[in-house]
XYZ file of C-alpha atoms in Angstrom:
479
model
C -39.937 102.623 52.566
C -40.845 100.634 55.999
C -41.432 97.117 56.211
C -45.148 95.999 55.429
C -47.102 94.663 58.381
C -47.260 91.368 56.826
C -43.136 91.516 57.711
C -43.603 93.278 60.462
C -40.853 91.784 63.000
C -42.307 90.248 66.529
C -41.062 89.179 69.484
C -39.037 86.239 67.822
C -35.206 86.430 66.903
C -35.692 86.920 62.824
C -32.897 85.084 60.615
C -32.478 87.326 57.124
C -31.108 85.114 54.451
C -30.167 86.752 51.234
C -29.900 84.913 48.243
C -32.001 81.508 46.615
C -29.295 80.024 45.506
C -27.564 76.261 46.835
C -26.684 78.569 49.877
C -29.809 80.630 50.526
C -31.978 76.973 50.134
C -30.110 74.592 52.106
C -29.686 76.487 54.719
C -33.516 77.869 54.446
C -34.243 74.827 54.524
C -31.932 73.239 57.262
C -32.952 75.769 59.661
C -36.606 75.357 59.112
C -36.384 71.619 60.188
C -34.288 72.218 63.318
C -35.810 75.170 64.571
C -39.052 75.211 66.305
C -41.205 77.335 65.641
C -41.266 79.446 68.848
C -37.366 79.841 68.361
C -37.346 82.288 65.574
C -38.579 83.842 62.365
C -36.875 83.124 58.543
C -37.429 85.118 56.011
C -35.486 84.452 52.596
C -34.850 87.109 50.203
C -34.116 86.601 46.448
C -34.225 88.087 43.349
C -36.769 84.859 41.884
C -39.156 82.456 43.632
C -37.120 79.295 42.990
C -33.952 77.904 42.834
C -31.714 76.618 39.882
C -29.520 73.770 39.985
C -26.823 75.160 37.587
C -24.913 71.976 37.010
C -28.421 70.630 35.051
C -28.685 73.790 32.259
C -26.653 72.040 29.748
C -28.901 69.492 29.949
C -32.032 71.314 29.657
C -30.590 73.517 26.885
C -30.297 70.334 25.249
C -33.336 69.181 25.817
C -32.901 66.222 28.061
C -34.371 67.573 30.686
C -37.589 70.251 30.795
C -36.298 73.473 31.829
C -38.972 73.464 35.079
C -37.142 70.128 36.201
C -34.102 71.764 37.107
C -35.303 74.489 39.101
C -37.057 73.962 42.848
C -39.589 76.552 44.039
C -38.671 78.006 46.814
C -42.584 78.020 48.088
C -43.119 75.438 47.733
C -40.060 73.455 49.804
C -39.890 76.528 52.272
C -43.086 76.301 53.723
C -42.295 77.265 56.912
C -39.994 80.731 55.702
C -41.344 84.027 54.837
C -40.597 84.064 50.989
C -39.661 88.081 49.952
C -39.265 87.974 46.281
C -36.784 90.662 45.362
C -32.969 92.160 45.437
C -31.551 93.565 48.348
C -29.642 97.073 47.412
C -27.910 97.299 50.476
C -27.150 96.203 53.825
C -26.975 98.181 56.907
C -25.322 95.676 60.341
C -25.095 98.190 62.440
C -28.683 98.735 62.695
C -29.403 95.350 61.703
C -31.505 96.504 58.504
C -31.774 95.327 54.832
C -32.787 97.259 51.608
C -34.873 95.300 49.313
C -36.815 96.641 46.153
C -39.419 93.963 45.434
C -42.265 93.817 42.226
C -44.826 96.103 44.619
C -41.749 98.694 45.464
C -41.072 98.872 42.265
C -44.282 99.242 41.098
C -45.048 102.120 43.384
C -41.750 103.838 43.662
C -41.604 105.018 47.123
C -38.136 103.334 47.527
C -37.005 100.083 48.807
C -38.605 98.060 51.904
C -36.272 97.946 54.533
C -36.805 94.730 56.518
C -34.852 94.205 60.158
C -32.964 91.144 61.783
C -31.250 89.826 64.298
C -29.023 86.624 62.281
C -28.001 87.492 58.841
C -27.043 84.495 56.024
C -25.258 86.256 53.152
C -25.645 83.973 50.240
C -26.613 86.562 46.504
C -24.543 84.009 45.063
C -22.241 85.115 41.942
C -22.569 87.185 38.800
C -21.141 86.524 35.144
C -17.996 88.290 35.235
C -17.320 90.466 31.941
C -14.387 92.328 30.072
C -14.456 94.911 28.128
C -14.591 92.852 24.927
C -16.006 95.160 22.200
C -19.388 94.204 21.322
C -19.801 91.679 24.122
C -22.353 93.323 26.232
C -24.623 93.520 22.661
C -24.354 90.638 21.062
C -23.404 87.626 23.086
C -25.521 85.835 25.983
C -24.620 84.040 29.201
C -24.773 80.523 30.645
C -25.833 81.264 34.148
C -29.299 80.966 34.558
C -32.488 78.904 33.434
C -33.718 81.750 31.086
C -30.514 82.274 29.244
C -29.861 77.578 28.591
C -33.635 78.043 27.104
C -32.640 81.232 25.606
C -29.636 79.615 23.897
C -31.060 76.818 22.833
C -34.078 78.466 21.198
C -31.546 80.116 19.584
C -28.911 77.544 18.545
C -32.103 75.653 16.446
C -33.115 79.388 14.923
C -29.941 79.336 13.552
C -30.461 76.355 11.593
C -33.895 78.159 10.147
C -31.674 81.201 8.907
C -28.849 79.089 7.419
C -31.614 76.659 5.983
C -33.585 79.376 4.210
C -31.030 81.621 3.232
C -29.437 82.135 -0.400
C -26.662 84.260 1.262
C -23.752 82.216 1.890
C -22.288 84.920 4.558
C -25.348 84.526 6.213
C -25.583 81.186 6.707
C -22.038 80.837 7.342
C -22.276 83.098 9.883
C -25.085 81.374 11.233
C -23.793 78.257 11.103
C -20.972 79.067 13.839
C -21.549 79.491 17.127
C -18.754 80.749 19.843
C -18.334 79.521 23.306
C -15.562 81.499 25.438
C -14.467 79.858 28.352
C -13.106 76.834 28.965
C -14.518 75.830 32.218
C -17.801 73.690 33.448
C -20.365 75.999 32.053
C -18.309 76.307 28.625
C -17.127 72.873 27.919
C -20.365 71.352 28.882
C -22.534 74.015 27.031
C -20.976 73.248 23.782
C -20.933 69.491 24.338
C -24.731 69.310 24.908
C -25.930 71.951 22.609
C -23.474 70.884 19.842
C -24.703 67.311 20.270
C -28.555 68.553 19.961
C -27.616 70.374 17.198
C -25.780 67.364 15.008
C -29.073 65.580 16.365
C -31.463 68.519 14.617
C -29.814 68.797 11.548
C -30.905 65.302 9.810
C -34.054 67.315 9.843
C -32.846 69.597 7.274
C -32.414 68.706 3.952
C -29.448 71.453 2.977
C -27.635 71.310 6.176
C -25.213 68.759 6.924
C -23.150 68.394 10.705
C -19.861 69.312 8.944
C -21.389 72.666 7.758
C -21.841 73.604 11.471
C -18.645 75.076 13.009
C -18.225 74.963 16.629
C -15.728 77.278 18.549
C -14.477 76.902 21.974
C -11.876 79.597 23.102
C -10.242 79.727 26.091
C -7.377 81.784 28.064
C -5.313 79.162 29.580
C -3.362 76.801 28.079
C -6.098 73.825 29.482
C -9.599 73.153 29.990
C -11.875 71.257 32.725
C -8.503 72.212 35.128
C -10.679 71.085 38.389
C -10.912 67.232 36.453
C -6.723 67.387 36.096
C -3.877 67.850 33.428
C -4.434 64.257 31.984
C -8.688 64.170 31.997
C -8.021 67.911 30.867
C -6.715 66.721 27.419
C -8.443 64.238 27.021
C -11.771 66.574 26.686
C -9.859 68.311 24.494
C -9.005 65.007 22.187
C -12.696 64.213 22.345
C -14.063 67.595 21.254
C -12.612 67.698 18.899
C -13.005 64.640 17.190
C -16.283 65.869 16.834
C -15.119 68.442 15.335
C -14.960 71.480 17.912
C -12.388 74.058 16.985
C -10.515 74.317 20.853
C -8.261 77.438 20.394
C -6.264 77.409 23.990
C -4.393 80.568 24.859
C -6.748 82.513 23.157
C -8.611 85.476 23.718
C -11.887 86.896 22.274
C -10.903 90.561 21.477
C -13.885 91.847 19.805
C -17.383 90.935 18.598
C -18.871 93.601 17.054
C -20.792 93.139 13.461
C -21.156 89.933 13.918
C -17.212 89.091 13.910
C -15.489 87.138 16.612
C -11.886 88.071 16.415
C -9.088 86.142 18.113
C -5.706 87.075 20.083
C -4.432 85.031 17.795
C -5.526 86.854 14.435
C -8.682 85.217 13.354
C -11.773 86.212 12.399
C -14.935 84.508 12.069
C -18.742 85.056 11.103
C -20.787 84.181 13.649
C -24.385 85.246 15.047
C -24.035 83.231 18.225
C -21.214 84.182 20.814
C -21.911 82.445 24.416
C -19.806 83.854 27.604
C -18.646 81.812 30.017
C -15.611 82.992 30.937
C -15.762 83.317 34.977
C -17.912 84.091 37.393
C -17.411 87.590 40.206
C -18.457 87.946 43.550
C -22.827 89.620 43.742
C -22.148 93.566 43.792
C -24.445 93.549 47.171
C -21.308 92.524 48.888
C -19.317 96.141 48.253
C -22.359 97.395 49.753
C -22.708 95.749 52.988
C -19.958 97.225 54.467
C -18.675 94.002 55.706
C -14.762 92.885 55.481
C -13.994 91.642 51.976
C -10.909 89.739 50.990
C -8.963 91.117 47.593
C -11.525 89.125 45.401
C -14.787 90.862 46.738
C -15.519 88.100 48.377
C -16.428 88.327 52.303
C -13.623 87.433 54.820
C -15.253 84.041 57.008
C -13.869 82.330 59.457
C -14.244 78.362 59.814
C -17.345 78.547 61.376
C -18.324 80.218 58.165
C -19.168 83.383 60.665
C -18.324 86.572 59.144
C -15.009 88.017 60.312
C -15.499 90.462 62.786
C -19.209 90.777 62.751
C -21.464 88.985 65.280
C -24.402 87.745 64.262
C -23.249 87.800 60.061
C -22.995 84.365 58.272
C -21.790 84.220 54.761
C -20.553 80.698 52.474
C -20.686 79.861 49.052
C -19.745 81.940 46.125
C -20.013 84.989 48.465
C -17.762 83.882 50.829
C -13.958 82.940 51.100
C -14.006 80.427 53.945
C -10.653 78.701 55.159
C -9.997 75.044 54.041
C -9.095 73.230 56.583
C -8.461 70.411 54.964
C -5.654 71.432 52.861
C -2.082 70.696 53.691
C -1.288 74.359 52.951
C -1.918 77.144 55.026
C -4.258 80.211 54.082
C -6.069 77.847 51.186
C -9.652 78.962 50.379
C -12.431 76.391 49.795
C -13.630 76.641 46.124
C -16.043 78.331 45.104
C -18.250 75.363 44.037
C -21.545 73.438 44.213
C -19.519 70.682 46.029
C -18.353 72.752 49.195
C -21.683 75.239 48.731
C -23.943 72.305 49.830
C -21.592 71.075 52.811
C -21.491 74.474 54.359
C -24.838 76.304 54.020
C -25.370 72.729 56.445
C -22.954 74.087 58.439
C -24.137 77.806 58.424
C -27.355 76.047 59.610
C -26.249 74.341 61.814
C -24.024 76.782 63.656
C -27.261 79.973 63.366
C -29.330 76.975 65.689
C -26.109 76.680 68.030
C -26.195 80.540 68.316
C -29.523 80.916 68.875
C -29.248 78.212 71.506
C -25.874 79.147 73.298
C -24.582 76.009 72.000
C -20.930 75.560 70.718
C -19.763 75.742 67.200
C -18.545 73.664 64.561
C -15.729 74.109 61.900
C -16.529 73.029 58.872
C -14.394 70.626 57.260
C -14.795 69.002 53.713
C -12.124 67.460 51.730
C -12.105 67.620 48.316
C -13.965 64.668 46.747
C -13.612 65.141 43.604
C -15.667 66.292 39.692
C -17.047 65.365 37.257
C -18.263 66.549 33.990
C -20.171 65.689 30.863
C -19.377 66.412 27.775
C -22.226 65.679 25.603
C -24.338 62.459 25.767
C -22.549 59.182 26.766
C -19.272 61.008 27.486
C -17.771 62.618 29.877
C -14.739 62.818 31.980
C -14.450 62.452 36.032
C -11.874 62.603 38.660
C -13.297 61.289 42.412
C -11.343 60.480 45.709
C -8.292 59.662 43.127
C -10.047 57.859 40.409
C -10.189 59.183 37.121
C -13.078 57.977 34.141
C -13.742 58.591 31.452
C -16.195 58.202 28.703
C -19.480 56.232 29.512
C -18.452 55.410 32.670
C -17.698 59.571 33.534
C -20.924 60.770 31.391
C -23.006 57.616 34.086
C -21.579 59.258 37.858
C -21.765 62.781 36.404
C -25.163 61.905 36.097
C -25.520 59.678 39.295
C -23.824 61.906 40.969
C -25.621 65.395 40.260
C -29.251 63.344 40.860
C -28.247 62.387 43.848
C -27.560 66.799 44.906
C -30.700 67.774 43.276
C -33.262 68.821 46.577
C -36.391 67.285 46.746
C -37.550 63.984 45.631
C -40.315 65.205 43.873
C -37.154 66.937 41.560
C -34.808 63.853 41.635
C -37.955 61.401 40.330
C -39.033 64.084 37.582
C -35.397 64.466 36.249
C -35.323 60.527 36.478
C -38.425 60.331 34.229
C -37.159 62.393 31.734
C -34.292 60.808 31.285
C -35.967 57.223 30.829
C -38.213 58.726 28.442
C -35.659 60.711 26.590
C -34.075 56.977 25.687
C -36.928 55.436 24.516
C -38.219 58.238 22.582
C -36.878 61.067 19.187
C -35.371 64.649 20.992
C -37.524 67.357 20.676
C -35.927 70.247 18.346
C -38.397 72.752 18.246
C -37.619 76.288 18.652
C -39.944 78.907 20.945
C -38.693 81.994 20.399
C -41.408 83.926 19.978
C -41.163 82.956 23.982
C -39.736 85.735 24.084
C -41.609 88.232 22.987
C -45.435 86.584 24.020
C -46.985 89.895 22.940
C -46.068 90.208 19.462
C -48.667 88.401 17.857
C -51.602 89.819 19.610
C -50.360 93.349 18.991
C -49.775 92.499 14.902
C -53.554 91.682 15.026
C -54.873 94.407 17.403
C -52.607 96.799 14.506
C -50.451 98.532 17.766
C -48.053 100.400 15.921
C -45.016 98.920 14.939
C -42.312 96.266 16.547
C -42.132 92.890 16.107
C -43.856 90.012 14.804
C -44.226 86.436 15.787
C -40.926 84.782 16.532
C -39.321 88.741 17.466
C -39.081 88.847 13.645
C -39.257 92.783 12.296
C -42.019 93.063 10.606
C -42.080 94.547 6.924
C -43.093 98.157 7.503
C -40.076 98.726 9.997
C -37.848 98.499 7.043
C -36.017 95.286 8.205
C -35.881 91.834 6.950
C -35.373 88.824 9.274
C -31.549 89.855 9.580
C -31.352 92.780 10.927
C -30.109 93.801 14.066
C -27.778 92.637 16.416
C -26.556 89.500 17.898
C -27.895 86.815 20.031
C -29.769 89.688 22.678
C -31.963 91.126 19.658
C -35.592 90.377 18.594
C -35.616 86.293 17.500
C -32.234 85.779 17.191
C -32.562 85.592 20.568
C -34.819 82.757 20.723
């Protein structure tokens, strides 16, 4: 399918930005600020109409921040850009054409939308890296999107409801056991925030005590949070264990079939909750671009953020292997984190503008400032400019740093307001698991066949009770 009239390429050079994450949003925002209207047109292609600020996902899951405030609507902030909601399936850089599947092409069944371009900014980000663990695809949930964060919050609260209402000891034990796989930022912050939330929530359950719950963090290496250093990593382990979180180091998840988590040390835990945060990998799109990749599947990029050997192609963030010019040893690459992605996006945009104007390009240089991580309310670790912080100071620094990096004043103000309100009022502990099946209530009222009733619970006529089925991805148990 050729492009629609709304996307017909005019006489102006077209800059196509693939991806609406950190790099895509910040690069497009910088481009529209620096380019005059008669210099170029900017088209942004992304699968979602918003950018998710992922460092705030744990707080969104815990209810400290409203989920809608951790996302930035692309159409609102990129007023001078054309936004195409779709997924880029392939890119032919020799022809300078990207093939995109949109909601319209899927509905019409007429193939893909081909979008020509002059300059290409590749920033599709990354996807969860999974392993061939039996039962993982059927029972686990990731923690990379705002939808997964909302679903996990609902799921955890629903497990408390299940445990409170059942007389079956095995069902209760499985409902109150929460397994998180991966000791990086996502896994540690997620388990810390959700344990904190659940500990608060059980005060409203007459037959559940905090010590009835089991929170388990599994990490394949010998340490967690390697970015903050070994000393702070050990402190984080002690802090989590002091709150009752079981931290299993040098341990792998080998199976999670039949609601049983089996670890490499031989232990077995019945559980209805497995959260997978064990790393990411480059987006599959990169493999179909015909552009040079490094052994990890990332685009090979120069310090100017140009794709090596590909004129008119640029890359940054998780999708790019960018040399770190501030490193002492040659050949070191920039870490794939938000700190580099945001700064690379600005340099990339400036270089695209310079390229269009025939000006010299700049090289990306940024000495790593450090890392911050939250361990739940009022607890954290931080390693900034050689200084190590623990406890409340680190937690405050975590919030201050990420608030400063949140795009737009509107979102900053909303997040800050919610933090203030959460300090004045009690937490909200309502599960909205029925959001997973918004038509279930109407279908039940209309008598429209079999399916799920309220909150996704199987109907009695289906021959299954509320505890039937698989793990978090099935019905109301997913939340």
